[in-house]
């Protein structure tokens, strides 16, 4: 072992001898703001940014620092005539963990060439990236703006009928006074408190009072009628209370108007490499999750009736529990519908949102740096870029269907041959989700787990997922010398090393948000690290196999992460050798 005392003394000596050099790289920085090209129409859920508009900007653009700002609105509406006597409270709903879950897909063109293609389910990768790349310190700093407060596993509940937390799997309870389940009945979650959801609810927006007579949070600094002006001028977003005390079918129960910020590097890792480009020529298209969920119930119970997605695959919002001491308790008599979308949804127009946000577009914000001496870029403008990309394929009912009566193990074999071949495969990830055609929802049978407003999916996957005999075959070679049977095998040998500092060999510096318990019970993403057997630049087929050892069916999402490369001229923005 190295002598710690001598290391400490050596550090003191070297720091006393060190001469600080003057760092003087740039002489200016400005932020170029690109509004989208939608011209006020967001019903499709798709927005487009055209970067040639920045061609006259001075300096070098850094997409590594770029981010989009998105006014995203969630609206709740009564489904009855006069079934609710008050509007919803501000803690009735919030976003699911990880702000990138409002994004369904993206595509990127550079210099007229398609660099990133649109594709379903590929954005699920961003949850896995956040879970393995980010650290607890990162959550402390960026958890609020990224809505990155991870959900707990021990708060997950299940009911096949209407209940306080809703039906099917739910993770929406935030009673901080809830005790551990000390009974032997096994009829509830370990504790009815999801700390991640609680923190996201506490990231709540200022309230614009329905009468304009009460300042948000009783703070006099926000005034009474001044609150709306303040949140609009500062782009804070807000919770707009219902304007009426008797809720008819034509009235909205409440509006949550978010001003979200999403870094491009959190949407795809290619943007980490697109830094300091003099003439960035690209077109970026982003499809956002847009739709409506319909919930019915009583003062103490809820159930999901339907989910209608007009754009995308994922419901990015959670509706809080209606159980005792929970935000939705005592609210419903028959039901409500909750719409969500960019700048508008089924129950809120762009014009209405414009009363609470400073602009009614989404925006791409790109910093440009003016270098004092750009000769190093001018003399060598071509940058060879290597980046990871992802392919996704979703298999439904291929690992068993849930029976009418759930008893013993299904033990269903699955064997997937993925469409296409891939070069330079980095890893394959298997994400299990519940197969819900039976015995899950009271009426919304077949609704995907990540479309439920009560569930924390897609940040979490199928609770208690049991996968054994797991194997991935690349070409004609198996990744594992023997199939993975036990929890500790895949977590210790594969998952914990994914994106970890020094391959998880460094204890002093660590990253990753998923521990062994979270992985075993709510994040059981099976990973196969492939570079040891993946042949460089040789297309290879992929086969994924295993056994579903659960008592219910399973839908499986397979992600293939592989390396790509291209050359980028940092002076002209031209792309070659893609």
XYZ file of C-alpha atoms in Angstrom:
578
model
C 0.000 0.000 0.000
C 1.289 3.490 -0.878
C 2.406 5.560 2.112
C -0.532 7.958 2.545
C 1.463 10.339 4.726
C 4.183 10.722 2.125
C 1.592 11.221 -0.626
C 0.045 14.024 1.388
C 3.415 15.664 1.905
C 4.265 15.240 -1.780
C 1.040 16.978 -2.773
C 1.842 19.895 -0.487
C 5.333 20.183 -1.921
C 4.218 20.060 -5.561
C 1.410 22.567 -5.001
C 3.865 25.003 -3.407
C 6.216 24.741 -6.401
C 3.507 25.019 -9.057
C 3.337 28.201 -11.121
C -0.122 29.124 -12.325
C -0.195 29.798 -16.063
C -2.500 32.396 -17.553
C -5.362 30.853 -19.520
C -6.610 33.176 -22.245
C -8.337 31.176 -24.974
C -11.396 33.181 -26.029
C -12.287 36.822 -26.348
C -16.032 36.548 -26.618
C -19.091 34.353 -26.254
C -22.655 34.839 -27.359
C -25.775 32.751 -27.356
C -27.572 32.274 -30.664
C -31.250 31.433 -30.223
C -33.046 29.466 -32.947
C -36.853 29.304 -32.743
C -38.404 26.194 -34.242
C -40.030 26.226 -37.677
C -43.532 25.217 -36.520
C -45.127 28.660 -36.909
C -47.318 28.102 -33.862
C -48.611 24.632 -34.772
C -47.642 21.859 -32.345
C -50.497 19.384 -32.716
C -48.220 16.881 -34.491
C -45.776 16.823 -31.573
C -42.828 17.363 -33.942
C -40.561 20.408 -33.984
C -37.753 21.242 -36.419
C -34.688 23.455 -36.061
C -32.725 24.593 -39.106
C -29.141 25.591 -38.267
C -28.159 27.353 -41.540
C -29.789 30.359 -39.908
C -26.626 30.576 -37.781
C -24.282 30.779 -40.778
C -23.621 34.470 -40.227
C -22.805 34.060 -36.542
C -19.332 34.987 -35.458
C -17.196 32.375 -33.762
C -17.323 28.627 -33.266
C -20.503 26.859 -32.224
C -20.506 24.247 -29.478
C -23.404 21.816 -29.680
C -21.860 20.168 -26.635
C -23.188 23.146 -24.637
C -26.407 23.608 -26.607
C -29.848 23.036 -25.130
C -33.484 23.363 -26.091
C -36.124 25.169 -24.050
C -39.603 23.686 -24.258
C -42.843 25.130 -22.876
C -44.624 21.870 -22.010
C -48.190 21.969 -20.720
C -50.201 19.423 -18.737
C -53.941 20.065 -18.322
C -56.560 18.183 -16.314
C -60.255 18.349 -17.163
C -63.349 16.937 -15.504
C -65.207 14.192 -17.344
C -68.473 14.862 -15.498
C -71.034 17.649 -15.480
C -70.552 18.977 -11.943
C -68.777 16.014 -10.385
C -65.903 17.944 -8.776
C -66.391 20.897 -6.462
C -62.832 22.246 -6.592
C -59.877 22.305 -8.924
C -56.884 20.029 -8.532
C -54.057 20.892 -6.184
C -50.575 21.587 -7.504
C -49.228 18.230 -6.284
C -51.780 16.192 -8.252
C -49.334 15.470 -11.069
C -45.745 15.987 -12.177
C -43.268 14.646 -14.716
C -41.779 11.174 -14.562
C -38.109 10.854 -13.673
C -35.768 12.243 -16.367
C -36.967 15.177 -18.448
C -35.841 13.429 -21.666
C -38.892 11.161 -21.331
C -40.983 13.909 -22.933
C -38.998 13.162 -26.137
C -40.061 10.195 -28.258
C -37.479 10.338 -31.045
C -35.108 12.581 -32.958
C -33.333 12.771 -36.292
C -30.287 14.773 -37.327
C -29.138 15.881 -40.770
C -25.728 17.462 -41.261
C -24.734 19.080 -44.522
C -27.618 17.293 -46.248
C -26.697 13.827 -44.946
C -28.714 11.810 -42.454
C -26.529 11.261 -39.406
C -29.166 10.089 -36.910
C -32.310 8.377 -38.157
C -35.692 8.557 -36.468
C -36.787 5.369 -34.709
C -39.246 4.177 -32.079
C -38.103 3.344 -28.539
C -34.538 4.556 -29.091
C -34.924 7.346 -26.539
C -35.380 4.713 -23.805
C -31.597 4.504 -24.017
C -31.383 7.922 -22.362
C -32.771 6.498 -19.125
C -30.101 3.800 -19.145
C -27.433 6.401 -19.935
C -28.550 8.589 -17.037
C -28.687 5.626 -14.660
C -25.141 4.511 -15.489
C -23.328 7.759 -16.337
C -24.640 10.259 -13.809
C -23.658 10.552 -10.149
C -25.358 11.544 -6.913
C -23.457 14.842 -6.993
C -24.889 15.463 -10.464
C -28.382 14.987 -9.056
C -27.627 17.507 -6.329
C -26.723 20.087 -8.979
C -28.970 19.231 -11.939
C -31.728 17.068 -10.469
C -34.224 19.930 -10.352
C -33.899 21.169 -13.937
C -33.598 17.639 -15.356
C -36.396 16.246 -13.139
C -33.817 13.605 -12.324
C -34.866 12.418 -8.887
C -34.829 8.605 -9.182
C -37.880 6.651 -8.075
C -37.618 4.195 -5.186
C -38.250 0.500 -5.750
C -39.742 -0.306 -2.343
C -42.721 2.019 -2.937
C -44.034 0.118 -5.984
C -47.565 -1.190 -5.463
C -49.841 -3.438 -7.517
C -53.587 -3.822 -7.831
C -55.557 -5.449 -10.618
C -58.560 -3.269 -9.761
C -59.170 0.344 -8.791
C -57.239 1.345 -5.675
C -55.901 4.415 -3.946
C -52.757 4.373 -6.086
C -54.532 3.254 -9.257
C -54.508 -0.089 -11.044
C -51.680 -2.308 -12.302
C -48.216 -1.311 -11.097
C -48.055 2.086 -9.403
C -45.319 4.133 -7.756
C -47.176 7.367 -7.026
C -47.498 7.500 -3.230
C -45.850 10.310 -1.261
C -47.107 10.010 2.314
C -43.930 10.899 4.198
C -45.478 9.659 7.437
C -46.039 6.163 6.022
C -44.447 3.373 8.059
C -42.825 0.180 6.884
C -45.240 -2.673 6.205
C -44.890 -4.771 9.356
C -47.783 -7.119 8.593
C -47.594 -10.658 7.284
C -50.338 -10.094 4.713
C -47.957 -9.091 1.883
C -50.813 -7.020 0.485
C -48.992 -3.729 -0.016
C -45.677 -2.142 -0.916
C -42.840 -2.008 1.638
C -43.499 1.684 2.296
C -46.060 3.990 0.679
C -43.554 6.737 -0.011
C -41.619 7.330 -3.240
C -38.893 9.809 -2.352
C -38.037 10.477 -6.006
C -41.609 11.461 -6.837
C -41.763 13.535 -3.647
C -38.692 15.512 -4.739
C -40.096 16.053 -8.231
C -43.358 17.297 -6.735
C -41.338 19.640 -4.522
C -39.729 21.016 -7.683
C -43.214 22.358 -8.234
C -43.943 25.509 -10.116
C -45.178 28.742 -8.513
C -48.961 28.893 -8.289
C -50.965 31.509 -10.146
C -53.973 31.894 -7.865
C -57.406 31.680 -9.477
C -58.461 34.981 -7.884
C -55.096 36.743 -8.034
C -55.486 37.546 -4.334
C -52.928 35.188 -2.782
C -49.161 35.180 -3.489
C -47.579 31.837 -4.326
C -46.327 30.026 -1.204
C -47.451 33.138 0.758
C -44.226 34.910 -0.261
C -44.838 38.675 -0.435
C -42.012 38.984 -2.982
C -44.264 37.267 -5.518
C -47.140 39.614 -4.772
C -50.712 38.743 -5.606
C -51.505 39.760 -9.169
C -47.743 40.089 -9.763
C -47.125 36.332 -9.687
C -48.255 35.763 -13.270
C -46.048 38.579 -14.571
C -43.038 37.319 -12.633
C -43.280 33.722 -13.843
C -43.790 34.915 -17.413
C -40.892 37.370 -17.393
C -38.474 34.920 -15.734
C -39.605 31.852 -17.721
C -40.255 29.926 -14.515
C -43.404 28.125 -15.595
C -46.350 27.897 -13.214
C -49.297 25.935 -11.904
C -52.477 27.744 -12.956
C -55.375 27.045 -10.639
C -58.851 26.442 -11.986
C -60.856 29.638 -12.374
C -64.076 28.161 -11.060
C -65.346 26.460 -7.930
C -67.903 24.240 -9.680
C -66.206 22.158 -12.371
C -68.394 21.505 -15.381
C -67.455 19.540 -18.458
C -66.236 22.736 -20.118
C -63.811 23.715 -17.363
C -60.210 22.741 -16.744
C -59.241 21.541 -13.262
C -55.741 22.973 -13.439
C -52.801 23.585 -15.766
C -49.140 22.788 -15.162
C -47.064 24.918 -17.528
C -43.422 23.846 -17.532
C -40.492 25.714 -19.050
C -38.173 22.751 -19.564
C -34.506 22.764 -20.509
C -32.996 19.733 -22.235
C -29.312 19.518 -23.106
C -28.583 17.998 -26.506
C -25.913 15.754 -24.948
C -28.667 14.181 -22.826
C -30.611 13.291 -25.977
C -27.710 11.670 -27.846
C -23.954 11.288 -27.209
C -23.005 12.494 -30.703
C -23.477 16.062 -29.492
C -20.560 15.607 -27.090
C -18.314 15.522 -30.168
C -19.856 18.440 -32.091
C -17.963 21.245 -30.403
C -16.322 24.341 -31.897
C -17.664 24.230 -35.449
C -17.466 27.467 -37.417
C -20.352 26.776 -39.769
C -22.692 24.171 -38.299
C -25.058 23.039 -41.027
C -27.659 20.760 -39.530
C -31.378 20.161 -39.278
C -32.689 18.707 -36.046
C -36.163 17.180 -35.747
C -37.563 16.168 -32.377
C -40.814 14.322 -31.796
C -42.353 14.908 -28.376
C -44.709 12.622 -26.492
C -48.204 14.079 -26.779
C -51.525 12.624 -25.712
C -54.300 12.188 -23.173
C -54.926 9.800 -20.295
C -58.390 9.179 -18.904
C -58.728 8.312 -15.216
C -61.877 7.472 -13.258
C -62.531 6.693 -9.625
C -63.918 7.861 -6.324
C -62.663 10.088 -3.546
C -60.241 7.341 -2.485
C -59.654 5.177 -5.580
C -58.501 5.533 -9.171
C -58.210 3.408 -12.273
C -56.908 3.976 -15.776
C -59.617 3.959 -18.437
C -57.602 4.714 -21.567
C -54.451 6.261 -23.003
C -54.466 8.069 -26.344
C -51.047 8.915 -27.759
C -51.247 11.339 -30.685
C -47.445 11.454 -30.875
C -44.906 9.096 -29.361
C -45.056 6.004 -27.170
C -44.587 7.141 -23.564
C -46.796 8.896 -21.036
C -44.270 11.298 -19.436
C -46.434 12.331 -16.458
C -47.411 10.726 -13.160
C -50.741 11.231 -11.393
C -50.414 11.169 -7.608
C -52.235 8.678 -5.394
C -55.802 9.180 -4.116
C -55.236 7.217 -0.909
C -55.444 8.879 2.505
C -52.921 11.694 3.040
C -52.092 11.712 -0.688
C -52.498 14.648 -3.152
C -55.468 13.216 -5.102
C -57.410 12.099 -2.023
C -60.967 13.410 -1.954
C -60.838 14.827 -5.486
C -62.514 12.442 -7.925
C -66.181 11.538 -7.963
C -66.260 10.046 -11.437
C -63.178 10.976 -13.397
C -60.778 13.303 -15.126
C -58.767 13.483 -18.309
C -55.185 14.732 -18.374
C -53.675 16.057 -21.597
C -49.982 16.732 -22.196
C -47.959 18.217 -25.046
C -45.640 20.949 -26.292
C -47.253 24.391 -25.852
C -50.716 22.898 -26.210
C -52.804 19.821 -25.606
C -56.408 18.807 -26.071
C -57.567 21.147 -23.296
C -55.176 24.108 -23.556
C -54.351 26.280 -26.563
C -51.074 27.956 -27.475
C -52.730 31.321 -26.845
C -53.650 30.325 -23.288
C -50.109 29.134 -22.551
C -48.804 32.427 -23.929
C -50.236 34.212 -20.887
C -47.680 32.484 -18.649
C -44.514 32.005 -20.742
C -42.286 34.630 -22.411
C -42.527 33.069 -25.887
C -44.764 30.595 -27.663
C -42.142 28.566 -29.499
C -39.546 26.019 -28.537
C -35.977 27.270 -28.893
C -32.558 25.835 -29.596
C -29.860 27.760 -27.740
C -26.330 27.460 -29.176
C -23.288 29.177 -27.628
C -20.697 30.586 -30.043
C -17.123 31.179 -28.873
C -14.772 33.721 -30.436
C -11.271 32.273 -30.134
C -8.221 34.476 -29.809
C -6.134 32.122 -31.904
C -8.124 29.607 -33.963
C -5.081 28.548 -35.985
C -5.099 25.039 -34.506
C -8.559 24.480 -35.998
C -7.806 26.295 -39.271
C -4.632 24.285 -39.841
C -6.353 20.993 -39.081
C -10.069 21.449 -39.727
C -11.007 17.787 -40.183
C -12.056 16.111 -36.969
C -12.563 12.352 -36.917
C -15.523 11.626 -34.679
C -16.383 8.314 -33.060
C -19.709 8.058 -31.272
C -22.159 5.483 -29.994
C -25.561 5.075 -31.591
C -28.490 2.846 -30.694
C -30.943 0.514 -32.399
C -34.144 -0.565 -30.632
C -36.554 -3.424 -31.265
C -39.603 -4.132 -29.098
C -40.953 -7.676 -28.764
C -44.486 -8.020 -27.391
C -45.937 -11.275 -26.035
C -42.809 -13.145 -27.128
C -41.801 -13.993 -23.551
C -45.170 -15.254 -22.393
C -48.648 -13.816 -21.888
C -50.139 -13.078 -18.493
C -52.785 -15.688 -17.530
C -56.249 -14.987 -16.119
C -55.189 -16.444 -12.782
C -51.632 -15.721 -11.675
C -50.062 -18.583 -9.723
C -46.816 -20.390 -10.592
C -43.890 -19.617 -12.869
C -44.477 -19.485 -16.615
C -40.887 -20.475 -17.484
C -41.291 -19.303 -21.076
C -38.265 -19.510 -23.366
C -37.556 -16.546 -25.610
C -35.139 -16.331 -28.506
C -34.963 -13.124 -30.569
C -33.130 -12.712 -33.850
C -32.750 -8.965 -34.324
C -33.496 -7.380 -37.673
C -30.361 -6.331 -39.545
C -26.670 -6.591 -38.734
C -24.404 -4.217 -36.822
C -20.754 -3.211 -36.846
C -18.615 -2.450 -33.804
C -21.172 -3.586 -31.242
C -20.506 -2.162 -27.779
C -23.246 -3.743 -25.702
C -26.726 -5.216 -25.869
C -29.306 -4.333 -23.208
C -32.581 -6.142 -22.512
C -35.322 -4.080 -20.829
C -38.278 -6.153 -19.528
C -41.744 -4.604 -19.249
C -44.993 -6.118 -17.992
C -47.297 -7.850 -20.477
C -50.666 -6.404 -19.440
C -53.296 -7.999 -21.681
C -54.839 -9.676 -18.616
C -54.834 -9.425 -14.818
C -53.236 -5.981 -14.596
C -55.677 -3.161 -15.354
C -59.330 -3.027 -14.368
C -60.385 -2.058 -17.891
C -57.415 -0.621 -19.833
C -56.118 -4.071 -20.748
C -53.006 -4.170 -22.911
C -51.847 -0.650 -22.039
C -48.062 -0.593 -22.092
C -46.459 -0.249 -18.668
C -44.693 2.979 -19.675
C -48.004 4.509 -20.774
C -49.593 4.311 -17.328
C -49.717 7.611 -15.382
C -49.468 5.654 -12.115
C -46.276 3.777 -13.055
C -42.698 5.083 -12.862
C -41.781 3.291 -16.120
C -39.838 3.822 -18.353
C -37.379 5.025 -15.673
C -38.090 1.685 -13.987
C -38.905 -1.561 -15.785
C -41.039 -4.574 -14.819
C -40.915 -4.910 -11.008
C -39.474 -8.226 -9.862
C -38.489 -9.272 -13.384
C -36.962 -12.757 -13.347
C -34.771 -13.582 -16.327
C -32.436 -16.554 -16.313
C -30.490 -18.590 -18.829
C -29.619 -15.221 -20.393
C -27.320 -15.291 -23.408
C -26.414 -12.979 -26.285
C -24.872 -14.353 -29.462
C -22.872 -12.104 -31.797
C -22.384 -13.767 -35.167
C -21.553 -17.329 -34.132
C -19.989 -16.481 -30.759
C -21.653 -16.364 -27.352
C -20.890 -13.345 -25.170
C -20.977 -15.369 -21.930
C -19.008 -18.558 -21.383
C -22.071 -19.806 -19.495
C -25.565 -18.376 -19.403
C -26.363 -15.874 -16.651
C -28.661 -17.356 -14.021
C -28.233 -15.278 -10.877
C -28.809 -11.622 -10.029
C -25.267 -11.027 -8.868
C -23.762 -12.302 -12.139
C -25.229 -9.716 -14.459
C -25.176 -6.834 -11.999
C -21.601 -7.377 -10.819
C -20.021 -8.451 -14.111
C -21.964 -6.355 -16.616
C -24.386 -3.661 -15.429
C -22.238 -2.100 -12.684
C -19.345 -1.656 -15.132
C -21.420 0.101 -17.790
C -20.098 3.687 -18.215
C -18.448 3.413 -14.787
C -15.267 5.312 -13.887
C -12.324 2.957 -14.550
C -14.744 0.102 -15.176
C -16.027 0.289 -11.578
C -12.565 -0.447 -10.157
C -12.214 2.973 -8.496
C -14.018 3.292 -5.188
C -12.838 6.823 -4.394
C -14.654 8.251 -7.429
C -17.875 6.591 -8.483
C -20.846 7.225 -10.727
C -24.121 5.482 -11.443
C -27.522 5.752 -9.760
C -28.572 2.089 -9.532
C -27.511 -0.157 -6.656
C -27.940 -3.918 -6.422
C -31.376 -3.745 -4.764
C -32.777 -1.241 -7.256
C -31.414 -3.347 -10.092
C -32.835 -6.601 -8.746
C -36.347 -5.315 -8.043
C -37.129 -2.433 -10.416
C -34.242 -1.875 -12.862
C -33.358 -5.388 -14.002
C -31.805 -4.368 -17.293
C -29.799 -7.335 -18.551
C -26.548 -6.206 -20.182
C -24.067 -8.027 -22.400
C -20.729 -6.278 -23.001
C -19.725 -7.191 -26.558
C -16.394 -5.585 -27.680
C -14.374 -8.693 -26.766
C -16.063 -10.708 -29.511
C -17.352 -7.974 -31.834
C -15.231 -7.782 -34.989
C -14.208 -4.294 -36.044
C -16.107 -2.953 -39.073
C -17.650 -6.379 -39.780
C -21.476 -6.565 -39.852
C -22.681 -9.180 -37.378
C -26.062 -10.609 -36.454
C -27.418 -10.542 -32.900
C -29.457 -13.165 -31.088
C -30.856 -12.712 -27.566
C -32.209 -15.637 -25.567
C -33.315 -16.542 -22.066
C -36.184 -17.712 -19.895
C -38.937 -15.606 -18.354
C -39.154 -17.065 -14.861
C -42.009 -14.839 -13.714
C -45.626 -15.765 -13.097
C -46.740 -13.129 -15.621
C -45.955 -12.419 -19.244
C -43.231 -10.067 -20.367
C -42.646 -7.632 -23.230
C -38.982 -7.084 -24.026
C -37.189 -4.078 -25.473
C -33.732 -4.836 -26.862
C -31.248 -1.994 -27.295
C -28.129 -2.475 -29.405
C -25.449 0.141 -28.782
C -22.790 0.246 -31.484
C -19.996 2.569 -32.534
C -20.109 4.748 -35.634
C -17.710 7.305 -37.042
C -17.527 10.220 -39.458
C -15.283 13.112 -40.446
C -16.394 16.675 -39.748
C -14.905 19.781 -41.324
C -15.053 22.288 -38.470
C -14.724 25.238 -40.855
C -17.396 24.373 -43.419
C -19.611 21.951 -41.487
C -19.273 19.314 -44.211
C -19.598 15.658 -43.220
C -17.792 12.771 -44.923
C -16.964 9.085 -44.430
C -20.224 8.550 -42.588
